[in-house]
Backbone as JSON Lines, residues from 0, in Angstrom:
{"i":0,"aa":"Q","n":[-20.58,2.68,1.82],"ca":[-19.69,3.36,0.85],"c":[-18.27,3.47,1.44]}
{"i":1,"aa":"V","n":[-17.27,3.03,0.69],"ca":[-15.9,3.05,1.13],"c":[-15.11,4.03,0.24]}
{"i":2,"aa":"Q","n":[-14.24,4.82,0.82],"ca":[-13.39,5.68,0.03],"c":[-12.01,5.6,0.65]}
{"i":3,"aa":"L","n":[-10.98,5.58,-0.24],"ca":[-9.57,5.53,0.17],"c":[-8.84,6.67,-0.47]}
{"i":4,"aa":"V","n":[-8.06,7.44,0.3],"ca":[-7.42,8.55,-0.18],"c":[-5.87,8.46,0.26]}
{"i":5,"aa":"E","n":[-5.06,8.43,-0.73],"ca":[-3.6,8.41,-0.52],"c":[-3.0,9.75,-0.36]}
{"i":6,"aa":"S","n":[-1.98,9.85,0.41],"ca":[-1.34,11.03,0.66],"c":[0.18,10.8,0.91]}
{"i":7,"aa":"G","n":[1.07,11.82,0.81],"ca":[2.42,11.69,1.16],"c":[3.35,11.58,-0.02]}
{"i":8,"aa":"G","n":[2.95,11.36,-1.2],"ca":[3.82,11.17,-2.38],"c":[4.42,12.54,-2.7]}
{"i":9,"aa":"E","n":[5.75,12.35,-3.13],"ca":[6.54,13.59,-3.55],"c":[7.74,13.18,-4.15]}
{"i":10,"aa":"L","n":[8.5,14.16,-4.62],"ca":[9.78,13.88,-5.25],"c":[10.87,13.97,-4.18]}
{"i":11,"aa":"V","n":[11.7,12.86,-4.22],"ca":[12.77,12.73,-3.21],"c":[14.09,12.27,-3.89]}
{"i":12,"aa":"Q","n":[15.17,12.41,-3.23],"ca":[16.42,11.89,-3.77],"c":[16.6,10.34,-3.44]}
{"i":13,"aa":"A","n":[17.29,9.74,-4.2],"ca":[17.62,8.27,-3.95],"c":[18.34,8.21,-2.58]}
{"i":14,"aa":"G","n":[17.87,7.2,-1.83],"ca":[18.42,7.01,-0.55],"c":[17.59,7.68,0.62]}
{"i":15,"aa":"A","n":[16.66,8.48,0.24],"ca":[15.84,9.23,1.21],"c":[14.67,8.27,1.66]}
{"i":16,"aa":"S","n":[13.91,8.78,2.66],"ca":[12.81,8.17,3.22],"c":[11.53,8.91,2.91]}
{"i":17,"aa":"L","n":[10.46,8.15,2.86],"ca":[9.19,8.81,2.61],"c":[8.07,7.92,3.25]}
{"i":18,"aa":"R","n":[7.06,8.48,3.87],"ca":[5.91,7.78,4.33],"c":[4.61,8.14,3.66]}
{"i":19,"aa":"L","n":[4.01,7.11,3.09],"ca":[2.65,7.29,2.47],"c":[1.56,6.93,3.45]}
{"i":20,"aa":"S","n":[0.46,7.54,3.35],"ca":[-0.69,7.3,4.17],"c":[-1.89,6.99,3.33]}
{"i":21,"aa":"C","n":[-2.81,6.12,3.82],"ca":[-4.06,5.77,3.11],"c":[-5.17,5.94,4.09]}
{"i":22,"aa":"A","n":[-5.97,6.99,4.0],"ca":[-7.01,7.19,4.91],"c":[-8.31,6.56,4.39]}
{"i":23,"aa":"A","n":[-8.91,5.66,5.17],"ca":[-10.15,4.93,4.77],"c":[-11.3,5.47,5.49]}
{"i":24,"aa":"S","n":[-12.41,5.66,4.78],"ca":[-13.7,6.05,5.36],"c":[-14.76,5.17,4.9]}
{"i":25,"aa":"G","n":[-15.86,5.14,5.69],"ca":[-16.94,4.35,5.29],"c":[-16.94,2.93,6.03]}
{"i":26,"aa":"R","n":[-17.64,1.99,5.63],"ca":[-17.64,0.7,6.22],"c":[-16.45,-0.21,5.66]}
{"i":27,"aa":"V","n":[-15.31,0.06,6.39],"ca":[-14.14,-0.61,5.9],"c":[-13.99,-2.01,6.4]}
{"i":28,"aa":"G","n":[-14.82,-2.4,7.38],"ca":[-14.75,-3.71,7.93],"c":[-13.73,-3.92,9.01]}
{"i":29,"aa":"S","n":[-13.6,-5.1,9.57],"ca":[-12.65,-5.4,10.64],"c":[-11.82,-6.63,10.46]}
{"i":30,"aa":"D","n":[-12.09,-7.41,9.36],"ca":[-11.44,-8.68,9.19],"c":[-10.98,-8.89,7.77]}
{"i":31,"aa":"G","n":[-10.73,-7.84,7.08],"ca":[-10.23,-7.9,5.69],"c":[-8.79,-7.68,5.58]}
{"i":32,"aa":"L","n":[-8.36,-7.1,4.48],"ca":[-6.99,-6.87,4.23],"c":[-6.75,-5.6,3.46]}
{"i":33,"aa":"M","n":[-5.63,-5.0,3.55],"ca":[-5.25,-3.76,2.75],"c":[-3.86,-3.99,2.28]}
{"i":34,"aa":"A","n":[-3.67,-3.34,1.13],"ca":[-2.36,-3.46,0.47],"c":[-2.02,-2.21,-0.38]}
{"i":35,"aa":"W","n":[-0.66,-2.11,-0.7],"ca":[-0.18,-1.09,-1.48],"c":[0.28,-1.71,-2.83]}
{"i":36,"aa":"F","n":[-0.11,-1.05,-3.94],"ca":[0.36,-1.46,-5.26],"c":[0.95,-0.21,-5.92]}
{"i":37,"aa":"R","n":[1.85,-0.4,-6.83],"ca":[2.43,0.7,-7.54],"c":[2.43,0.36,-9.08]}
{"i":38,"aa":"Q","n":[2.43,1.4,-9.84],"ca":[2.37,1.27,-11.3],"c":[3.28,2.34,-11.99]}
{"i":39,"aa":"A","n":[4.18,1.77,-12.79],"ca":[5.14,2.65,-13.55],"c":[4.45,2.75,-14.94]}
{"i":40,"aa":"P","n":[4.86,3.81,-15.66],"ca":[4.25,4.06,-16.98],"c":[4.38,2.82,-17.89]}
{"i":41,"aa":"G","n":[3.31,2.36,-18.53],"ca":[3.33,1.28,-19.39],"c":[3.43,-0.15,-18.73]}
{"i":42,"aa":"K","n":[3.27,-0.17,-17.36],"ca":[3.37,-1.42,-16.73],"c":[2.11,-1.68,-15.94]}
{"i":43,"aa":"E","n":[1.93,-2.94,-15.57],"ca":[0.77,-3.41,-14.83],"c":[1.02,-3.02,-13.31]}
{"i":44,"aa":"H","n":[-0.05,-3.11,-12.54],"ca":[0.02,-2.92,-11.13],"c":[0.93,-3.99,-10.52]}
{"i":45,"aa":"E","n":[1.85,-3.47,-9.65],"ca":[2.8,-4.38,-9.02],"c":[2.53,-4.38,-7.5]}
{"i":46,"aa":"F","n":[2.36,-5.54,-6.93],"ca":[2.18,-5.61,-5.45],"c":[3.37,-5.13,-4.71]}
{"i":47,"aa":"V","n":[3.2,-4.31,-3.7],"ca":[4.34,-3.79,-2.95],"c":[4.29,-4.35,-1.54]}
{"i":48,"aa":"A","n":[3.27,-4.19,-0.74],"ca":[3.09,-4.66,0.6],"c":[1.68,-4.72,1.01]}
{"i":49,"aa":"G","n":[1.32,-5.57,1.92],"ca":[0.03,-5.69,2.44],"c":[-0.07,-6.14,3.91]}
{"i":50,"aa":"I","n":[-1.24,-5.99,4.44],"ca":[-1.37,-6.28,5.89],"c":[-2.83,-6.72,6.14]}
{"i":51,"aa":"T","n":[-3.06,-7.76,6.95],"ca":[-4.35,-8.12,7.33],"c":[-4.89,-7.21,8.49]}
{"i":52,"aa":"W","n":[-6.16,-7.07,8.6],"ca":[-6.76,-6.13,9.59],"c":[-6.36,-6.4,11.0]}
{"i":53,"aa":"D","n":[-6.16,-7.65,11.33],"ca":[-5.75,-8.03,12.68],"c":[-4.28,-7.87,12.9]}
{"i":54,"aa":"R","n":[-3.56,-7.38,11.9],"ca":[-2.11,-7.15,12.03],"c":[-1.2,-8.38,12.22]}
{"i":55,"aa":"T","n":[-1.79,-9.53,12.08],"ca":[-1.04,-10.75,12.33],"c":[-0.14,-11.16,11.13]}
{"i":56,"aa":"N","n":[-0.54,-10.72,9.95],"ca":[0.15,-11.09,8.68],"c":[0.47,-9.92,7.9]}
{"i":57,"aa":"T","n":[1.68,-9.85,7.45],"ca":[2.09,-8.85,6.41],"c":[2.88,-9.61,5.41]}
{"i":58,"aa":"L","n":[2.92,-8.95,4.16],"ca":[3.6,-9.54,3.04],"c":[4.24,-8.42,2.19]}
{"i":59,"aa":"Y","n":[5.48,-8.65,1.72],"ca":[6.18,-7.67,0.95],"c":[6.72,-8.27,-0.3]}
{"i":60,"aa":"A","n":[6.76,-7.44,-1.32],"ca":[7.51,-7.84,-2.5],"c":[8.93,-8.03,-2.2]}
{"i":61,"aa":"E","n":[9.63,-8.94,-2.84],"ca":[11.02,-9.16,-2.64],"c":[11.87,-7.93,-2.87]}
{"i":62,"aa":"S","n":[11.38,-7.13,-3.74],"ca":[12.29,-5.87,-4.1],"c":[12.25,-4.81,-3.0]}
{"i":63,"aa":"V","n":[11.28,-4.91,-2.03],"ca":[11.25,-3.88,-1.02],"c":[11.5,-4.51,0.39]}
{"i":64,"aa":"K","n":[11.67,-5.72,0.51],"ca":[11.93,-6.31,1.87],"c":[13.13,-5.7,2.46]}
{"i":65,"aa":"G","n":[12.95,-5.37,3.73],"ca":[14.01,-4.77,4.45],"c":[14.11,-3.25,4.31]}
{"i":66,"aa":"R","n":[13.38,-2.67,3.38],"ca":[13.31,-1.24,3.2],"c":[12.0,-0.58,3.5]}
{"i":67,"aa":"F","n":[10.88,-1.36,3.23],"ca":[9.56,-0.82,3.39],"c":[8.87,-1.49,4.53]}
{"i":68,"aa":"T","n":[8.03,-0.75,5.23],"ca":[7.24,-1.31,6.33],"c":[5.75,-0.85,6.22]}
{"i":69,"aa":"V","n":[4.79,-1.79,6.23],"ca":[3.43,-1.44,6.17],"c":[2.82,-1.64,7.52]}
{"i":70,"aa":"S","n":[1.9,-0.72,7.93],"ca":[1.32,-0.79,9.23],"c":[-0.08,-0.18,9.14]}
{"i":71,"aa":"L","n":[-0.83,-0.44,10.22],"ca":[-2.24,0.19,10.43],"c":[-2.16,0.89,11.7]}
{"i":72,"aa":"D","n":[-2.83,1.99,11.85],"ca":[-3.08,2.68,13.16],"c":[-4.03,1.89,13.97]}
{"i":73,"aa":"N","n":[-4.06,2.17,15.31],"ca":[-4.92,1.35,16.12],"c":[-6.37,1.42,15.89]}
{"i":74,"aa":"P","n":[-7.01,2.6,15.44],"ca":[-8.38,2.55,15.07],"c":[-8.58,1.84,13.69]}
{"i":75,"aa":"R","n":[-7.51,1.48,13.01],"ca":[-7.64,0.88,11.71],"c":[-8.34,1.72,10.65]}
{"i":76,"aa":"T","n":[-8.02,3.0,10.73],"ca":[-8.62,3.93,9.73],"c":[-7.58,4.44,8.77]}
{"i":77,"aa":"T","n":[-6.27,4.21,9.09],"ca":[-5.22,4.59,8.24],"c":[-4.16,3.58,8.05]}
{"i":78,"aa":"M","n":[-3.85,3.24,6.87],"ca":[-2.68,2.4,6.59],"c":[-1.48,3.22,6.15]}
{"i":79,"aa":"Y","n":[-0.28,2.81,6.55],"ca":[0.89,3.54,6.19],"c":[1.88,2.63,5.45]}
{"i":80,"aa":"L","n":[2.69,3.27,4.67],"ca":[3.82,2.62,4.04],"c":[5.13,3.42,4.24]}
{"i":81,"aa":"Q","n":[5.9,2.98,5.2],"ca":[7.2,3.66,5.45],"c":[8.21,3.08,4.5]}
{"i":82,"aa":"M","n":[8.88,3.99,3.67],"ca":[9.71,3.6,2.65],"c":[11.12,4.24,2.95]}
{"i":83,"aa":"N","n":[12.12,3.38,3.11],"ca":[13.37,3.83,3.39],"c":[14.36,3.4,2.3]}
{"i":84,"aa":"S","n":[15.5,4.15,2.23],"ca":[16.48,3.83,1.16],"c":[15.81,3.68,-0.19]}
{"i":85,"aa":"L","n":[15.12,4.73,-0.57],"ca":[14.4,4.7,-1.82],"c":[15.33,4.63,-3.03]}
{"i":86,"aa":"K","n":[14.96,3.85,-3.99],"ca":[15.73,3.72,-5.27],"c":[14.88,4.23,-6.41]}
{"i":87,"aa":"S","n":[15.54,4.53,-7.49],"ca":[14.88,5.07,-8.68],"c":[13.88,4.09,-9.14]}
{"i":88,"aa":"E","n":[14.0,2.8,-9.03],"ca":[13.02,1.82,-9.49],"c":[11.84,1.79,-8.62]}
{"i":89,"aa":"D","n":[11.84,2.51,-7.44],"ca":[10.59,2.61,-6.58],"c":[9.67,3.62,-7.04]}
{"i":90,"aa":"R","n":[10.0,4.39,-8.09],"ca":[9.05,5.47,-8.55],"c":[7.86,4.92,-9.25]}
{"i":91,"aa":"G","n":[6.79,5.69,-9.2],"ca":[5.53,5.24,-9.81],"c":[4.38,5.86,-9.03]}
{"i":92,"aa":"V","n":[3.18,5.46,-9.54],"ca":[1.87,5.84,-8.83],"c":[1.58,4.76,-7.79]}
{"i":93,"aa":"Y","n":[1.5,5.11,-6.56],"ca":[1.23,4.13,-5.53],"c":[-0.3,4.23,-5.18]}
{"i":94,"aa":"Y","n":[-0.92,3.07,-5.2],"ca":[-2.4,2.91,-4.89],"c":[-2.6,2.11,-3.72]}
{"i":95,"aa":"C","n":[-3.57,2.56,-2.85],"ca":[-4.06,1.89,-1.7],"c":[-5.26,1.06,-2.14]}
{"i":96,"aa":"A","n":[-5.28,-0.23,-1.66],"ca":[-6.4,-1.12,-2.02],"c":[-6.86,-1.89,-0.79]}
{"i":97,"aa":"L","n":[-8.22,-2.18,-0.74],"ca":[-8.83,-2.76,0.31],"c":[-9.83,-3.81,-0.1]}
{"i":98,"aa":"D","n":[-9.84,-4.94,0.66],"ca":[-10.79,-5.99,0.54],"c":[-11.46,-6.18,1.88]}
{"i":99,"aa":"C","n":[-12.69,-5.84,1.98],"ca":[-13.44,-5.9,3.23],"c":[-13.89,-7.3,3.57]}
{"i":100,"aa":"R","n":[-13.72,-8.26,2.7],"ca":[-14.23,-9.64,2.92],"c":[-13.31,-10.3,3.86]}
{"i":101,"aa":"P","n":[-13.69,-11.23,4.71],"ca":[-12.77,-11.96,5.65],"c":[-11.61,-12.54,4.95]}
{"i":102,"aa":"S","n":[-10.47,-12.32,5.55],"ca":[-9.25,-12.84,5.01],"c":[-8.21,-13.07,6.09]}
{"i":103,"aa":"T","n":[-7.45,-14.06,6.02],"ca":[-6.46,-14.4,7.04],"c":[-5.0,-14.24,6.43]}
{"i":104,"aa":"S","n":[-4.87,-13.95,5.17],"ca":[-3.58,-13.82,4.58],"c":[-3.64,-12.71,3.52]}
{"i":105,"aa":"V","n":[-2.53,-12.11,3.29],"ca":[-2.34,-11.04,2.26],"c":[-2.31,-11.68,0.86]}
{"i":106,"aa":"S","n":[-2.97,-11.06,-0.06],"ca":[-2.91,-11.54,-1.44],"c":[-2.07,-10.57,-2.28]}
{"i":107,"aa":"R","n":[-1.26,-11.09,-3.16],"ca":[-0.49,-10.3,-4.15],"c":[-1.31,-9.87,-5.4]}
{"i":108,"aa":"S","n":[-2.52,-10.44,-5.53],"ca":[-3.22,-10.22,-6.84],"c":[-4.1,-9.07,-6.69]}
{"i":109,"aa":"P","n":[-4.06,-8.19,-7.71],"ca":[-4.93,-7.04,-7.74],"c":[-6.41,-7.28,-7.77]}
{"i":110,"aa":"S","n":[-6.69,-8.44,-8.39],"ca":[-8.1,-8.82,-8.58],"c":[-8.78,-9.17,-7.14]}
{"i":111,"aa":"Q","n":[-7.98,-9.44,-6.14],"ca":[-8.47,-9.73,-4.77],"c":[-9.19,-8.52,-4.19]}
{"i":112,"aa":"Y","n":[-8.7,-7.32,-4.54],"ca":[-9.13,-6.06,-3.8],"c":[-10.27,-5.39,-4.55]}
{"i":113,"aa":"V","n":[-11.31,-5.05,-3.76],"ca":[-12.51,-4.45,-4.18],"c":[-12.51,-2.98,-4.38]}
{"i":114,"aa":"Y","n":[-11.89,-2.33,-3.44],"ca":[-11.76,-0.82,-3.4],"c":[-10.42,-0.31,-3.56]}
{"i":115,"aa":"W","n":[-10.27,0.72,-4.36],"ca":[-8.97,1.36,-4.67],"c":[-9.07,2.9,-4.52]}
{"i":116,"aa":"G","n":[-7.86,3.4,-4.04],"ca":[-7.74,4.83,-4.16],"c":[-7.35,5.27,-5.48]}
{"i":117,"aa":"R","n":[-7.23,6.58,-5.61],"ca":[-6.96,7.15,-6.97],"c":[-5.49,7.24,-7.22]}
{"i":118,"aa":"G","n":[-4.61,6.97,-6.26],"ca":[-3.22,6.91,-6.45],"c":[-2.45,8.23,-6.15]}
{"i":119,"aa":"G","n":[-1.21,8.06,-5.79],"ca":[-0.37,9.25,-5.55],"c":[0.99,8.96,-6.11]}
{"i":120,"aa":"Q","n":[1.58,10.01,-6.66],"ca":[2.9,9.88,-7.36],"c":[4.08,9.98,-6.46]}
{"i":121,"aa":"V","n":[4.92,9.04,-6.6],"ca":[6.23,9.04,-5.9],"c":[7.29,9.09,-6.96]}
{"i":122,"aa":"S","n":[8.13,10.12,-6.88],"ca":[9.24,10.28,-7.83],"c":[10.57,10.24,-7.0]}
{"i":123,"aa":"V","n":[11.49,9.59,-7.63],"ca":[12.8,9.38,-7.01],"c":[13.88,9.69,-7.98]}
{"i":124,"aa":"S","n":[14.68,10.69,-7.69],"ca":[15.76,11.13,-8.57],"c":[17.07,10.54,-8.13]}
{"i":125,"aa":"S","n":[17.86,10.19,-9.0],"ca":[19.18,9.57,-8.75],"c":[20.37,10.38,-9.19]}
């Protein structure tokens, strides 16, 4: 049984920084991948950033490159998303996703991921 819980979402001003966390419990595996997606009202899930469990590969949406950083802690129980220079278009519900199956690269496709957190709201005022 796998459970993902996001935390850290809040209301911030444009230009501010925020760090999201995704705590994973259960049999999360050791050779899969994790990713962050976000969803604005009326829109589909949008890939934001992802990382393989061995930390050798990361992938970012073009809209967040240079501003966001995805990482895993050493025990690989928590994934983080450091968000800097936040813009109003970054607002939305952010979801943590996990695929425990072996993978060597990060996928942008929501269908790749088996487990999902319930999401956390990030609001950015301008």
